[in-house]
Coordinates of C-alpha atoms in Angstrom, one line a residue:
M1 CA 118.8 153.9 153.0
A2 CA 117.7 153.0 149.5
K3 CA 120.6 151.9 147.3
L4 CA 121.6 150.9 143.8
D5 CA 123.0 147.4 143.1
V6 CA 124.8 147.0 139.8
F7 CA 124.6 143.5 138.2
Q8 CA 126.4 142.1 135.2
S9 CA 124.7 140.0 132.5
M10 CA 126.0 136.4 132.0
W11 CA 125.0 136.7 128.3
A12 CA 127.2 139.8 128.1
M13 CA 130.2 137.7 129.3
E14 CA 130.2 135.8 126.0
Y15 CA 132.8 136.7 123.4
R16 CA 131.6 135.0 120.2
R17 CA 134.9 135.7 118.6
P18 CA 135.9 134.3 115.2
D19 CA 138.4 131.9 117.0
G20 CA 135.6 130.5 119.2
Y21 CA 137.5 131.3 122.5
E22 CA 135.3 131.6 125.6
L23 CA 135.9 131.9 129.3
S24 CA 134.7 129.2 131.7
L25 CA 131.7 129.7 133.9
E26 CA 133.8 130.0 137.0
V27 CA 136.2 132.5 135.5
K28 CA 133.3 134.6 134.4
L29 CA 131.8 134.7 137.8
K30 CA 135.1 135.3 139.5
K31 CA 135.8 138.2 137.2
I32 CA 132.4 139.7 137.8
S33 CA 132.8 139.4 141.6
E34 CA 136.3 140.9 141.6
A35 CA 135.0 143.9 139.6
G36 CA 132.6 144.8 142.3
F37 CA 129.3 143.8 140.7
K38 CA 126.6 142.8 143.2
G39 CA 125.1 140.0 141.1
V40 CA 124.4 138.5 137.7
S41 CA 121.5 137.7 135.4
F42 CA 120.8 134.5 133.6
D43 CA 118.4 134.3 130.7
I44 CA 115.9 131.5 131.0
G45 CA 115.1 130.4 127.5
Y46 CA 118.7 131.1 126.4
H47 CA 120.7 129.6 129.3
S48 CA 119.7 126.0 130.0
F49 CA 118.6 124.9 133.4
D50 CA 121.7 122.7 133.6
I51 CA 124.0 125.8 133.3
I52 CA 122.0 127.7 135.9
Q53 CA 122.2 124.7 138.3
E54 CA 126.0 124.5 137.7
A55 CA 126.3 128.2 138.6
M56 CA 124.6 127.9 141.9
P57 CA 127.5 126.9 144.1
L58 CA 129.8 129.4 142.3
L59 CA 127.3 132.2 142.9
A60 CA 127.4 131.3 146.6
H61 CA 131.2 131.0 146.6
Y62 CA 131.7 134.5 145.0
N63 CA 128.8 136.1 147.0
L64 CA 126.8 137.1 143.9
D65 CA 123.1 137.8 143.9
L66 CA 120.8 136.7 141.1
V67 CA 118.1 137.9 138.8
Y68 CA 116.5 136.2 135.8
N69 CA 115.3 137.3 132.4
A70 CA 112.7 134.8 131.3
F71 CA 111.4 134.3 127.8
V72 CA 107.8 133.2 128.6
K73 CA 105.5 131.6 126.1
S74 CA 102.3 130.9 128.1
V75 CA 100.9 130.6 131.6
P76 CA 101.8 126.9 131.9
H77 CA 105.3 127.7 130.7
Y78 CA 105.7 130.2 133.4
S79 CA 104.5 127.7 136.0
E80 CA 107.3 125.4 134.8
I81 CA 109.9 128.2 135.1
I82 CA 108.7 129.1 138.6
D83 CA 108.9 125.4 139.6
F84 CA 112.5 125.3 138.5
V85 CA 113.4 128.7 140.1
V86 CA 112.1 127.7 143.5
S87 CA 113.9 124.4 143.4
Q88 CA 117.3 126.1 143.4
P89 CA 119.3 127.1 146.5
I90 CA 119.6 130.7 145.5
Q91 CA 116.4 132.7 144.9
P92 CA 116.4 135.7 142.6
R93 CA 115.6 139.3 143.4
F94 CA 113.0 139.2 140.7
I95 CA 112.2 137.7 137.3
A96 CA 112.0 140.0 134.3
I97 CA 109.4 138.5 131.9
V98 CA 109.9 138.9 128.2
G99 CA 106.4 137.8 127.2
Q100 CA 106.4 135.9 123.9
I101 CA 102.7 136.3 123.2
E102 CA 101.3 138.3 120.3
P103 CA 100.7 142.0 121.3
W104 CA 97.3 142.2 119.6
S105 CA 94.8 142.8 122.4
S106 CA 95.9 144.8 125.5
E107 CA 93.0 143.3 127.4
E108 CA 94.2 139.7 126.7
V109 CA 97.8 140.5 127.3
A110 CA 96.9 142.2 130.6
S111 CA 95.0 139.1 131.7
V112 CA 97.9 136.8 130.9
T113 CA 100.3 139.2 132.7
Q114 CA 98.2 139.1 135.8
Q115 CA 98.1 135.3 135.8
W116 CA 101.9 135.3 135.5
M117 CA 102.2 137.7 138.4
A118 CA 99.8 135.6 140.6
I119 CA 102.0 132.5 139.9
S120 CA 105.1 134.2 141.2
E121 CA 103.4 135.9 144.1
K122 CA 102.5 132.5 145.5
V123 CA 106.2 131.8 146.0
N124 CA 107.1 135.4 147.0
I125 CA 109.2 136.1 143.9
P126 CA 108.4 139.5 142.2
S127 CA 107.6 139.4 138.5
L128 CA 108.4 142.4 136.4
V129 CA 107.8 142.9 132.7
E130 CA 110.6 143.9 130.5
I131 CA 110.1 146.3 127.6
H132 CA 111.7 144.4 124.7
R133 CA 111.5 144.0 121.0
N134 CA 109.9 141.0 119.3
C135 CA 107.6 140.3 122.2
M136 CA 104.4 141.6 123.8
T137 CA 106.0 144.9 124.8
N138 CA 107.5 145.4 121.4
D139 CA 105.8 148.8 121.0
L140 CA 106.0 151.6 123.7
L141 CA 102.4 152.7 123.1
F142 CA 101.0 149.2 123.5
T143 CA 103.2 148.8 126.6
L144 CA 101.7 152.0 128.1
Q145 CA 98.2 150.6 127.5
L146 CA 99.2 147.4 129.3
M147 CA 100.5 149.4 132.2
Q148 CA 97.2 151.2 132.4
R149 CA 95.3 148.0 132.5
V150 CA 97.6 146.5 135.1
P151 CA 98.3 149.4 137.5
E152 CA 100.2 147.2 139.9
L153 CA 102.7 146.1 137.2
L154 CA 106.3 147.3 137.5
M155 CA 108.6 147.3 134.5
V156 CA 112.2 146.6 133.5
A157 CA 113.5 149.5 131.5
D158 CA 115.6 148.2 128.7
L159 CA 115.3 151.5 126.8
S160 CA 117.6 150.5 123.9
H161 CA 114.7 148.4 122.6
T162 CA 112.3 151.2 123.0
L163 CA 114.5 153.7 121.2
V164 CA 115.1 151.5 118.2
N165 CA 111.4 150.4 118.0
Q166 CA 110.1 154.0 118.1
E167 CA 113.0 155.2 116.0
Y168 CA 113.1 158.5 117.9
Y169 CA 115.4 161.2 116.5
L170 CA 117.4 163.8 118.3
P171 CA 116.4 166.1 119.8
L172 CA 113.4 164.2 121.1
H173 CA 110.1 165.8 120.4
D174 CA 107.7 166.7 123.2
L175 CA 105.4 163.7 122.8
A176 CA 108.4 161.4 122.9
H177 CA 109.5 162.9 126.1
Q178 CA 106.0 162.6 127.5
R179 CA 105.7 158.9 126.6
M180 CA 109.1 158.0 127.9
S181 CA 108.3 159.8 131.2
E182 CA 105.0 157.9 131.5
F183 CA 106.9 154.6 131.1
L184 CA 109.7 155.6 133.6
T185 CA 107.2 156.2 136.4
R186 CA 106.9 152.4 136.7
A187 CA 110.6 151.5 136.0
E188 CA 111.6 149.2 138.8
A189 CA 114.9 147.9 137.4
F190 CA 117.1 149.0 134.5
H191 CA 119.1 147.3 131.8
G192 CA 122.2 149.2 130.7
R193 CA 122.9 149.6 127.0
V194 CA 123.2 152.6 124.7
A195 CA 121.4 152.6 121.4
T196 CA 120.8 155.0 118.5
R197 CA 117.6 155.2 116.6
E198 CA 118.9 152.6 114.2
Q199 CA 121.2 150.4 116.2
V200 CA 120.4 148.6 119.5
Q201 CA 123.9 148.7 120.9
V202 CA 126.7 151.1 120.0
P203 CA 130.2 151.6 121.6
F204 CA 129.0 154.4 123.9
L205 CA 132.5 155.8 124.6
F206 CA 133.0 156.7 120.9
P207 CA 132.7 160.5 120.6
Q208 CA 130.1 160.3 117.8
N209 CA 127.8 158.4 120.2
K210 CA 128.0 160.9 123.0
P211 CA 124.6 162.5 122.2
W212 CA 122.9 159.1 122.6
L213 CA 124.8 158.3 125.8
D214 CA 123.6 161.7 127.2
L215 CA 120.0 160.7 126.3
F216 CA 120.2 157.4 128.1
K217 CA 121.8 159.0 131.1
S218 CA 118.9 161.5 131.3
W219 CA 116.4 158.6 131.1
W220 CA 118.3 156.5 133.8
R221 CA 118.5 159.5 136.0
E222 CA 114.7 160.2 135.6
G223 CA 114.0 156.6 136.3
F224 CA 116.2 156.7 139.5
D225 CA 114.4 159.8 140.7
N226 CA 111.0 158.0 140.2
W227 CA 112.3 154.9 141.9
I228 CA 113.5 156.8 145.0
Q229 CA 110.2 158.7 145.2
R230 CA 108.2 155.5 144.9
H231 CA 110.2 153.5 147.5
G232 CA 111.3 156.4 149.8
K233 CA 114.8 157.6 150.3
D234 CA 115.0 155.9 153.7
S235 CA 113.8 152.6 152.4
D236 CA 116.0 149.5 152.8
D237 CA 115.1 148.5 149.2
A238 CA 117.7 148.2 146.4
C239 CA 117.3 149.1 142.8
V240 CA 119.0 146.8 140.3
F241 CA 120.8 148.2 137.3
L242 CA 122.0 145.4 135.0
C243 CA 124.9 146.1 132.6
E244 CA 123.8 144.1 129.5
L245 CA 126.2 144.8 126.7
G246 CA 125.5 141.9 124.5
P247 CA 128.0 140.0 122.3
P248 CA 127.7 139.9 118.5
V249 CA 125.4 140.4 116.8
Y250 CA 124.3 143.0 119.3
A251 CA 127.9 144.2 119.4
I252 CA 128.9 145.7 116.1
T253 CA 131.9 144.0 114.4
D254 CA 134.3 144.8 111.6
G255 CA 135.0 143.0 108.4
N256 CA 137.0 140.3 110.3
G257 CA 134.2 139.7 112.8
E258 CA 136.1 141.5 115.6
E259 CA 134.3 143.9 117.9
L260 CA 134.9 147.6 117.6
S261 CA 135.2 148.1 121.4
D262 CA 135.9 146.3 124.6
R263 CA 132.5 145.5 126.2
W264 CA 134.0 144.5 129.5
E265 CA 135.7 147.9 129.9
E266 CA 132.5 149.5 128.8
A267 CA 130.6 147.6 131.5
I268 CA 132.9 148.9 134.2
V269 CA 132.5 152.4 132.9
M270 CA 128.7 151.9 132.8
K271 CA 128.7 150.7 136.4
E272 CA 130.4 153.9 137.4
I273 CA 128.0 156.0 135.3
A274 CA 125.0 154.4 136.9
T275 CA 126.4 154.8 140.4
Q276 CA 127.1 158.5 139.8
L277 CA 123.6 159.1 138.5
W278 CA 122.1 157.3 141.5
Q279 CA 124.2 159.4 143.9
E280 CA 122.9 162.6 142.2
A281 CA 119.3 161.3 142.4
E282 CA 119.7 160.4 146.0
A283 CA 121.2 163.8 146.8
S284 CA 118.3 165.7 145.2
A285 CA 115.6 163.5 146.7

């Protein structure tokens, strides 16, 4: 039976408080495991190889699976990343590529993307491409062109980036719905965050942000419906939903540098929301 596995971002476990206090790596992983998350993500290009290596025995101890987000600059750079990944005792479900090449020619970007995918296919690690600002998938329309050129390409849906970049207003107009639906047909994994048209991450339990939470819930549910249809309800595959509520400056702070909400509590609620949406999608499949 197809299932949803909810992961927690290691980047999101940072506080970045004015007093500088942070949890140790082991405390973070223990906390994630005890909260019922299936796994974690590390960001290659932000987290060092040393930190990831240090985490490996802890991931095994706490029975946590792994995915990577990788900020990739070139084909040789991805080869170096893959060499590191396969050298580690725990292999990831997939690598989400944030392609740091200029989105000028969809033909050229498609060619590089196919080379990246070929590199990871040799070691049997799926490569997905994340839609993300300040990279090759900065713009939704360019991303849709890339998807057309690489029909085998599957995406990571971090839709907060998409909303801010397109600056869609509520209610969404018909073309916005159409474009988002086109993208969601290829969403293989999901990053959990709620944005508005101006802010990439807002406290989604605040009542003024409920319309935006409802929008994201509708997108996640549509993406889940597509995922189940693509894989089959009786598949043994698992969809990954990553709670990725980032620390400041993603998280909004007050005049003292303190966050406006508790991101850990929000991550627990988001986990429950994603699970409920998956159950609804599964029941209707």
